[in-house]
Short mmCIF file of C-alpha atoms in Angstrom, two decimals:
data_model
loop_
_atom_site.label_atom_id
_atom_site.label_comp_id
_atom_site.label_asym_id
_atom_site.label_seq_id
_atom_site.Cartn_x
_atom_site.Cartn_y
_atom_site.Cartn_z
CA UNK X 1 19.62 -14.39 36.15
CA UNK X 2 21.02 -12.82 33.34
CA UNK X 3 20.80 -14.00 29.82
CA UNK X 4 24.18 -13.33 28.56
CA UNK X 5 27.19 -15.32 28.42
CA UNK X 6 30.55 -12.97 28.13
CA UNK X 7 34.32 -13.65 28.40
CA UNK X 8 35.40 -12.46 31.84
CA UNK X 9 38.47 -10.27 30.18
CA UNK X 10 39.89 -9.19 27.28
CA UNK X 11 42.70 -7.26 25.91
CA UNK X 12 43.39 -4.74 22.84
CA UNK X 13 45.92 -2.47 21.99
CA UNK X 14 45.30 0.86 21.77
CA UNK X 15 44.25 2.61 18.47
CA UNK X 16 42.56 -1.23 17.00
CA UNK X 17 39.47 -1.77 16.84
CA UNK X 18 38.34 -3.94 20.22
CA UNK X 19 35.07 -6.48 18.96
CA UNK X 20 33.30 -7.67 22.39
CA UNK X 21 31.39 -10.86 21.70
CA UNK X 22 28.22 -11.73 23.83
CA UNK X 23 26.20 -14.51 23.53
CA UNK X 24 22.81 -14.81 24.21
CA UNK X 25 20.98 -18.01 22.62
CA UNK X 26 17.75 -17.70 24.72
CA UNK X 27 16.54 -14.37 23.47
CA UNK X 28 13.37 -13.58 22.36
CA UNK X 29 11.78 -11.80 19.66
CA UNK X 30 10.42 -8.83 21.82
CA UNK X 31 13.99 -8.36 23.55
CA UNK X 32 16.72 -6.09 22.73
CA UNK X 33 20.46 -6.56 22.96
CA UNK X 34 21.77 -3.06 24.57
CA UNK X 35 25.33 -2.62 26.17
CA UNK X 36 26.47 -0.34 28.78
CA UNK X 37 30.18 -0.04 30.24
CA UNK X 38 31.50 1.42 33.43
CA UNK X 39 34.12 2.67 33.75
CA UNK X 40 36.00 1.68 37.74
CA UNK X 41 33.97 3.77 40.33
CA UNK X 42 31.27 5.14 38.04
CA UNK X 43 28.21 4.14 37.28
CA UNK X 44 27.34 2.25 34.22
CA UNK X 45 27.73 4.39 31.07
CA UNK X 46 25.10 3.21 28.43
CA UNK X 47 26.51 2.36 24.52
CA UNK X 48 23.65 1.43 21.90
CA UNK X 49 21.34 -1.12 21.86
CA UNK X 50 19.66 -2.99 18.63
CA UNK X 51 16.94 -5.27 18.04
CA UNK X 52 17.58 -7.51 15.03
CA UNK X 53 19.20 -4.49 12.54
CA UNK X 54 23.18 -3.36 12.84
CA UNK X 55 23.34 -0.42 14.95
CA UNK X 56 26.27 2.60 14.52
CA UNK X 57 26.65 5.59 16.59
CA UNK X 58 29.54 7.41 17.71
CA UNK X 59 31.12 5.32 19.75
CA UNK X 60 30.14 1.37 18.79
CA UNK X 61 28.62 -0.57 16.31
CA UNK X 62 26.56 -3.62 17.14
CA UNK X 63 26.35 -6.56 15.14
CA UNK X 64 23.88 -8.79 16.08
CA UNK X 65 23.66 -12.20 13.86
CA UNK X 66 20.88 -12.89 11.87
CA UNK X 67 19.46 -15.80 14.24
CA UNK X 68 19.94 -13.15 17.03
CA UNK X 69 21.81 -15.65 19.45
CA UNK X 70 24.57 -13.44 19.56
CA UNK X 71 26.20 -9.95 19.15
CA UNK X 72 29.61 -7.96 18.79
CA UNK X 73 30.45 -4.97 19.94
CA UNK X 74 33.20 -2.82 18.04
CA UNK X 75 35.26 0.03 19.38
CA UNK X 76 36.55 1.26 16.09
CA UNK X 77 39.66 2.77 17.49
CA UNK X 78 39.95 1.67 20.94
CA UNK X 79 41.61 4.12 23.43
CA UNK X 80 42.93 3.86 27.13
CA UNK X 81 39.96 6.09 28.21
CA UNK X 82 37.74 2.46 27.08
CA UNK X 83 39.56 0.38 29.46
CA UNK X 84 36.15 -0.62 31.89
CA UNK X 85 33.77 -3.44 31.85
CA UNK X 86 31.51 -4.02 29.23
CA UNK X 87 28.30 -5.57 29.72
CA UNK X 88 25.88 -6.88 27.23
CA UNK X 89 22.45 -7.09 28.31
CA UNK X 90 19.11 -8.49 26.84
CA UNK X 91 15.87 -6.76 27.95
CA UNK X 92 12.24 -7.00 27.29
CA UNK X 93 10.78 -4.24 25.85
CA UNK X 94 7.49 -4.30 27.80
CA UNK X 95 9.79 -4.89 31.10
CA UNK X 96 11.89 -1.85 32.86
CA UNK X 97 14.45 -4.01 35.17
CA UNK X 98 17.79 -4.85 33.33
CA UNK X 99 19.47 -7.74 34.38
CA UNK X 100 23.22 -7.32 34.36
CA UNK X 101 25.53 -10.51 34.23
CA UNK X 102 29.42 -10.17 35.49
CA UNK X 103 30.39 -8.35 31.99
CA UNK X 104 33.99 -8.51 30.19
CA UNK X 105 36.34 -6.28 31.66
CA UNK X 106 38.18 -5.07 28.29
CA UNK X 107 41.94 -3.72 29.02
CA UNK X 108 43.36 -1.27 26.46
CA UNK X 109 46.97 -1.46 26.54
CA UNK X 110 49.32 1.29 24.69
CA UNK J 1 23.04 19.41 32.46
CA UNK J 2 23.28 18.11 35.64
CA UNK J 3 22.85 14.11 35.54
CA UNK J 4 21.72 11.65 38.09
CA UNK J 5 23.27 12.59 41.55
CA UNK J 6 23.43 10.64 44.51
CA UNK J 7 23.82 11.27 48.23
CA UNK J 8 25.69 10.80 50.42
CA UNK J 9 28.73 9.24 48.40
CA UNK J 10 29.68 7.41 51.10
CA UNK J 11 28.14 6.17 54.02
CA UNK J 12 29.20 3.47 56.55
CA UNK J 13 27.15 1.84 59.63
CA UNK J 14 26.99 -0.08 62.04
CA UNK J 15 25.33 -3.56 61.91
CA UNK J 16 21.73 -3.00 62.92
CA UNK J 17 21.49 0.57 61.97
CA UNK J 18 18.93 2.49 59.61
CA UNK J 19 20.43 3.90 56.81
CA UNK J 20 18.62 6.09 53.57
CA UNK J 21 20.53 6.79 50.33
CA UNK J 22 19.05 9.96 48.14
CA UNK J 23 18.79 9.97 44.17
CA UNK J 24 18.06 13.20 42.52
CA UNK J 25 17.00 12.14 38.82
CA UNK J 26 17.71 14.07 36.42
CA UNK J 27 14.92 16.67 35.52
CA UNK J 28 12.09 15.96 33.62
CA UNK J 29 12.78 11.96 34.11
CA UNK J 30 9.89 10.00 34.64
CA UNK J 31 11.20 6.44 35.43
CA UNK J 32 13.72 6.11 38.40
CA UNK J 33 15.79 2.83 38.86
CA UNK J 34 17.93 1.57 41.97
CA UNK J 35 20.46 -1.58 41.75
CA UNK J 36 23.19 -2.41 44.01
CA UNK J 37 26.19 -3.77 42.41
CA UNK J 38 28.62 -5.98 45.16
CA UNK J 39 32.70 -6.24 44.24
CA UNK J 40 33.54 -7.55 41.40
CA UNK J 41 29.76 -8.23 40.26
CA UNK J 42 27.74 -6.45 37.87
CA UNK J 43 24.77 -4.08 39.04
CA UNK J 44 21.79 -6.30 40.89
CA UNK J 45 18.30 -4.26 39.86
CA UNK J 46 16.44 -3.79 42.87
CA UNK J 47 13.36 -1.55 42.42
CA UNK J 48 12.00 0.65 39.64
CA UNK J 49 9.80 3.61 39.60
CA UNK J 50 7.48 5.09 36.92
CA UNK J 51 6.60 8.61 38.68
CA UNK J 52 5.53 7.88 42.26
CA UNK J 53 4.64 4.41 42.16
CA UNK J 54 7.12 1.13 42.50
CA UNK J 55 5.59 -0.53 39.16
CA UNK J 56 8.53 -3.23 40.14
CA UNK J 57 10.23 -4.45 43.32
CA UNK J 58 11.20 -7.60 42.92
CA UNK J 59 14.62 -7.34 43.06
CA UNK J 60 14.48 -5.91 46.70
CA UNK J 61 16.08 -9.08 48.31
CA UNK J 62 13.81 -8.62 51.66
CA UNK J 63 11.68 -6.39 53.92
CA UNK J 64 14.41 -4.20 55.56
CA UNK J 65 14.64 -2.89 51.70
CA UNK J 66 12.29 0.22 51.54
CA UNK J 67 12.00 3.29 48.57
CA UNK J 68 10.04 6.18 48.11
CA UNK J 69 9.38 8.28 45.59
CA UNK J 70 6.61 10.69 46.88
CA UNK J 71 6.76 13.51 44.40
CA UNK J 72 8.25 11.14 41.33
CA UNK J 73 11.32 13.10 41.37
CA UNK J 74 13.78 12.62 44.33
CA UNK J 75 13.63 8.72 45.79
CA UNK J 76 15.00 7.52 49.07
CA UNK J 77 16.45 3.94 49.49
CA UNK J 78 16.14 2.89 52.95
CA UNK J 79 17.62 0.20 54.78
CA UNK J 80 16.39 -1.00 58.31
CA UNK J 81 18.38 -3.62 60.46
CA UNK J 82 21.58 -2.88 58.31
CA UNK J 83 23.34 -6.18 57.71
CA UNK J 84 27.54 -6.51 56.89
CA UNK J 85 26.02 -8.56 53.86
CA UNK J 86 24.53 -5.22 52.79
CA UNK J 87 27.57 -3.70 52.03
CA UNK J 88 27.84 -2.39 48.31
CA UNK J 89 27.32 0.31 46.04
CA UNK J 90 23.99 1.28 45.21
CA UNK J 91 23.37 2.64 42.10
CA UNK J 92 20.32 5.15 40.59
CA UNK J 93 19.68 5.50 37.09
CA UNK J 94 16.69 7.45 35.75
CA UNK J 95 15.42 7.41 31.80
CA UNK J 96 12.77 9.94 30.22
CA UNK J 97 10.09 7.21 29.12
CA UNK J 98 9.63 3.53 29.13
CA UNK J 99 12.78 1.46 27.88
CA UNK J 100 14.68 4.69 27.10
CA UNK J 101 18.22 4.41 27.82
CA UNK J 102 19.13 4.64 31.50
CA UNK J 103 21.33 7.36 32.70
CA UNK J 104 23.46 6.01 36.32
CA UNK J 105 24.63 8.06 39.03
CA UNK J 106 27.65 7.26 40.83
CA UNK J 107 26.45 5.32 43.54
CA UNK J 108 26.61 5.02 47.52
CA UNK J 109 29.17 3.42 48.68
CA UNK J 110 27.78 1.42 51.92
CA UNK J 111 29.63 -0.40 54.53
CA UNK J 112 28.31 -1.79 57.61
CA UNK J 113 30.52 -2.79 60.54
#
């Protein structure tokens, strides 16, 4: 079962900044928080990922609070082209398997 | 460079049939992942390779669910005894080295009659 809880959809208008929240109360301190999105008919596209620190790369930041029960994703500048489902995934470092939950399907809307 | 490809794209069945799906990793990949992901659901992880040995399968929901991975590059999903309840998209992913991102392939598509 997946560890996550995430709002089934969400909407944002194209050019702000789109913040994704996940929860995740029951996480460990040898798990990471990483998100991946796909985009309809691909396969999952992965995002960043973060252990207890902020995280920043080129396209998200990940804020993860300091208890670690829960996270945000940020689009910056949200585009069409990020329209997909977004999910948020916690993940044992000494496992492999990644256990995806239903995700938010984020809708940017011009 | 080429990423994770999968064959065929689509493949549909009849109940009862035997079916294999391919996954080429991408080169150089050690660690080879398959999921199947239903409508509206997010991917299910199934079975995971590091090189030629299944170091996990206990996602594969029963004993009709087979993989290889003989030379720790190319793996097979096979299917015996297809069921309409195995219809889905299954999904490969491959990542260089333990907990390294994972990159996906687009998936079968399978339907069984």
């Amino acid at each position: 079962d997946a560890k996550t809880t995430q709002p089934p959809s969400m909407d944002c208008a194209e050019g702000r900044a789109a913040n994704l929240p996940c929860n995740h109360s029951t996480i460990s301190g040898n798990e990471y928080v990483y998100w991946y999105r796909q985009i309809h008919s691909q396969g999952p596209q992965y995002i960043i990922h973060g252990l207890k620190n902020n995280e920043t790369n080129e396209m998200a930041s990940l804020i993860i609070t300091e208890d670690r029960k829960s996270s945000t994703l940020i689009l910056p500048h949200a585009t069409l082209r990020d329209t997909a489902v977004y999910y948020c995934i916690v993940r044992d470092i000494l496992n492999n398997d990644m256990r995806f939950g239903a995700g938010t399907r984020l809708t940017v809307k011009p | 460079g080429a990423g994770v490809s999968q064959t065929p794209s689509n493949k549909v069945t009849e109940k009862g049939k035997y079916v294999e799906l391919r996954c080429d990793p991408i080169s150089g990949h050690t660690a080879l992942y398959w999921y199947r992901q239903s409508l509206g659901q997010g991917p299910e992880f199934l079975i995971y390779f590091q090189g030629t040995g299944a170091a996990d399968d206990s996602g594969l929901p029963n004993d009709r669910f087979f993989a290889v991975r003989p030379e720790g590059s190319v793996s097979t999903l096979k299917i015996q005894r297809t069921e309409r309840g195995d219809s889905a998209v299954y999904l490969c992913a491959s990542s260089d080295r333990l907990n390294n991102e994972q990159f996906f392939g687009p998936g079968t598509r399978l339907t069984v009659l």
